[in-house]
Amino acid sequence: PKSIKKVAIIDNWIPHETSKFDRMLNIIFSKYIESISCLSTNVAKQIEADFKGPVWSGFHPINTNLYPILDQQRARIKLNWEAGVSYVLFFGLIRRYKGLELLIRAFDEAPLKDQNIKLYVAGECYEDKNKYTQIVKSLNLQEHVILDFKFKNILDIQQLFSATDIVAQTYHNATQSGVTPIAYQYQKPLLVSDVEGLKTPVISDQTGLVVKKESKSIAEGICEILDKKNLNKFSNNIKKTSPKYNWSSFSKQWVNFISKV
């Protein structure tokens, strides 16, 4: 009925794996919607190219239903991680656009290759696993890169994010990421590639570093962010800025948006 207000909440307007029908289907869909809300300014810009109604850019809220932070050493014991080693976590579904190969190759670059730092990759692989196992093998990085392609549940998330030192997102492209708010929830600094959908909160909140999409820059960035002073600074900034990304703030702003359309 025309009396019912129709508001869409959009995660991605343009799929990561595109097809020739995407834009046509979006335009058809938008004809039945009065307004659209999404989770980032990047997605909002994409929507506004096809949709002339009101658009709210919003943000990706922090999932506060996750298990609480564990003591880092306790979490590492549970995971059998080594003491005295710095860990970089790459978390989430492994897909081509996420640039995991760049991150792995960074561990063969100076100054990172000579440091006591390891990469832990955690998440189901949605492409050929051999692509990554072969990179690790060819660069002789078996002692520095752990590939764990199993599904991760909420308990795994608690342990992994509590145990790690930083979270890396070396994506080739992105709209926004659900990994970012998880890192915020566990107060872990972020190293992200220089793409619009990732760098905006990191820059505005000063919660990590933005690097070029190349292995050398990633290697240098990891070493820089793991400096103790930087780790403490970025972690403290996460604590300060996290409240503005809670669900209460999101719902208030969303209700305010739909009440005016």
CSV table of C-alpha atoms in Angstrom, one decimal, residues 58-174:
chain,number,residue,atom,x,y,z
A,58,GLY,CA,25.2,5.7,8.3
A,59,PHE,CA,28.0,3.6,9.6
A,60,HIS,CA,28.7,-0.1,10.5
A,61,PRO,CA,27.8,-0.5,14.2
A,62,ILE,CA,30.0,-2.4,16.7
A,63,ASN,CA,28.6,-5.8,17.6
A,64,THR,CA,28.5,-5.6,21.4
A,65,ASN,CA,27.1,-9.1,21.6
A,66,LEU,CA,30.5,-10.6,21.1
A,67,TYR,CA,32.3,-12.2,24.0
A,68,PRO,CA,34.4,-9.9,26.2
A,69,ILE,CA,38.1,-9.3,25.7
A,70,LEU,CA,40.4,-11.9,27.2
A,71,ASP,CA,43.8,-11.3,28.7
A,72,GLN,CA,46.1,-11.5,25.8
A,73,GLN,CA,48.4,-14.1,27.3
A,74,ARG,CA,45.5,-16.2,28.3
A,75,ALA,CA,44.1,-16.1,24.8
A,76,ARG,CA,47.5,-17.0,23.3
A,77,ILE,CA,47.8,-20.0,25.6
A,78,LYS,CA,44.4,-21.2,24.4
A,79,LEU,CA,45.5,-20.8,20.7
A,80,ASN,CA,49.0,-22.3,21.3
A,81,TRP,CA,50.5,-19.0,20.0
A,82,GLU,CA,54.1,-18.3,20.9
A,83,ALA,CA,55.1,-16.0,23.7
A,84,GLY,CA,57.3,-13.1,22.8
A,85,VAL,CA,56.1,-13.0,19.2
A,86,SER,CA,54.0,-10.1,17.7
A,87,TYR,CA,51.0,-11.3,15.7
A,88,VAL,CA,49.1,-9.8,12.8
A,89,LEU,CA,45.6,-11.2,12.3
A,90,PHE,CA,43.8,-11.4,8.9
A,91,PHE,CA,40.2,-12.4,9.6
A,92,GLY,CA,37.2,-13.2,7.5
A,93,LEU,CA,36.1,-14.9,4.4
A,94,ILE,CA,39.1,-15.3,1.9
A,95,ARG,CA,38.0,-13.7,-1.4
A,96,ARG,CA,40.0,-12.3,-4.3
A,97,TYR,CA,39.2,-8.6,-3.6
A,98,LYS,CA,40.7,-8.8,0.0
A,99,GLY,CA,44.3,-8.8,-1.1
A,100,LEU,CA,45.6,-11.5,1.2
A,101,GLU,CA,48.4,-12.3,-1.3
A,102,LEU,CA,49.8,-8.8,-0.7
A,103,LEU,CA,49.8,-9.3,3.0
A,104,ILE,CA,51.6,-12.7,2.7
A,105,ARG,CA,54.2,-11.3,0.3
A,106,ALA,CA,54.9,-8.4,2.8
A,107,PHE,CA,56.4,-11.0,5.2
A,108,ASP,CA,59.2,-11.5,2.6
A,109,GLU,CA,59.9,-7.8,2.5
A,110,ALA,CA,62.4,-5.7,4.6
A,111,PRO,CA,62.1,-4.6,7.3
A,112,LEU,CA,59.4,-7.1,8.2
A,113,LYS,CA,61.2,-10.3,7.1
A,114,ASP,CA,63.8,-10.0,9.8
A,115,GLN,CA,61.4,-9.3,12.7
A,116,ASN,CA,59.8,-11.7,15.2
A,117,ILE,CA,56.4,-11.2,13.8
A,118,LYS,CA,53.9,-13.7,12.5
A,119,LEU,CA,50.7,-13.6,10.4
A,120,TYR,CA,47.7,-15.6,11.3
A,121,VAL,CA,45.1,-16.0,8.6
A,122,ALA,CA,41.7,-17.1,9.9
A,123,GLY,CA,38.6,-17.6,7.8
A,124,GLU,CA,37.0,-19.8,5.2
A,125,CYS,CA,38.6,-19.7,1.7
A,126,TYR,CA,36.1,-18.8,-1.1
A,127,GLU,CA,38.7,-19.5,-3.8
A,128,ASP,CA,41.4,-22.0,-4.4
A,129,LYS,CA,43.4,-22.5,-1.2
A,130,ASN,CA,46.5,-23.5,-3.2
A,131,LYS,CA,46.8,-19.9,-4.4
A,132,TYR,CA,47.9,-18.9,-0.9
A,133,THR,CA,49.7,-22.1,0.2
A,134,GLN,CA,51.9,-21.9,-2.9
A,135,ILE,CA,52.8,-18.3,-2.1
A,136,VAL,CA,53.8,-19.3,1.4
A,137,LYS,CA,55.8,-22.2,0.2
A,138,SER,CA,57.5,-20.4,-2.7
A,139,LEU,CA,58.7,-17.6,-0.4
A,140,ASN,CA,59.6,-20.1,2.4
A,141,LEU,CA,57.3,-18.4,4.9
A,142,GLN,CA,56.0,-21.5,6.6
A,143,GLU,CA,57.5,-20.3,10.0
A,144,HIS,CA,56.0,-16.8,9.6
A,145,VAL,CA,52.5,-17.4,8.1
A,146,ILE,CA,49.8,-19.6,9.5
A,147,LEU,CA,46.9,-20.4,7.2
A,148,ASP,CA,43.8,-21.5,9.1
A,149,PHE,CA,40.9,-21.8,6.5
A,150,LYS,CA,38.3,-23.2,9.0
A,151,PHE,CA,35.0,-21.4,9.8
A,152,LYS,CA,35.3,-19.3,12.9
A,153,ASN,CA,32.5,-19.0,15.5
A,154,ILE,CA,32.0,-16.4,18.2
A,155,LEU,CA,34.3,-18.1,20.7
A,156,ASP,CA,37.1,-18.2,18.0
A,157,ILE,CA,36.6,-14.5,17.4
A,158,GLN,CA,37.0,-13.8,21.1
A,159,GLN,CA,40.3,-15.8,21.3
A,160,LEU,CA,41.8,-14.6,18.0
A,161,PHE,CA,41.1,-10.9,18.5
A,162,SER,CA,42.1,-11.0,22.1
A,163,ALA,CA,45.4,-12.7,21.3
A,164,THR,CA,46.5,-10.6,18.3
A,165,ASP,CA,48.4,-7.3,18.4
A,166,ILE,CA,46.9,-5.8,15.2
A,167,VAL,CA,44.4,-6.5,12.5
A,168,ALA,CA,45.3,-6.1,8.9
A,169,GLN,CA,42.9,-5.5,6.0
A,170,THR,CA,45.0,-5.2,2.8
A,171,TYR,CA,42.0,-5.2,0.5
A,172,HIS,CA,42.1,-4.2,-3.2
A,173,ASN,CA,38.7,-2.5,-2.9
A,174,ALA,CA,36.0,-2.3,-0.2
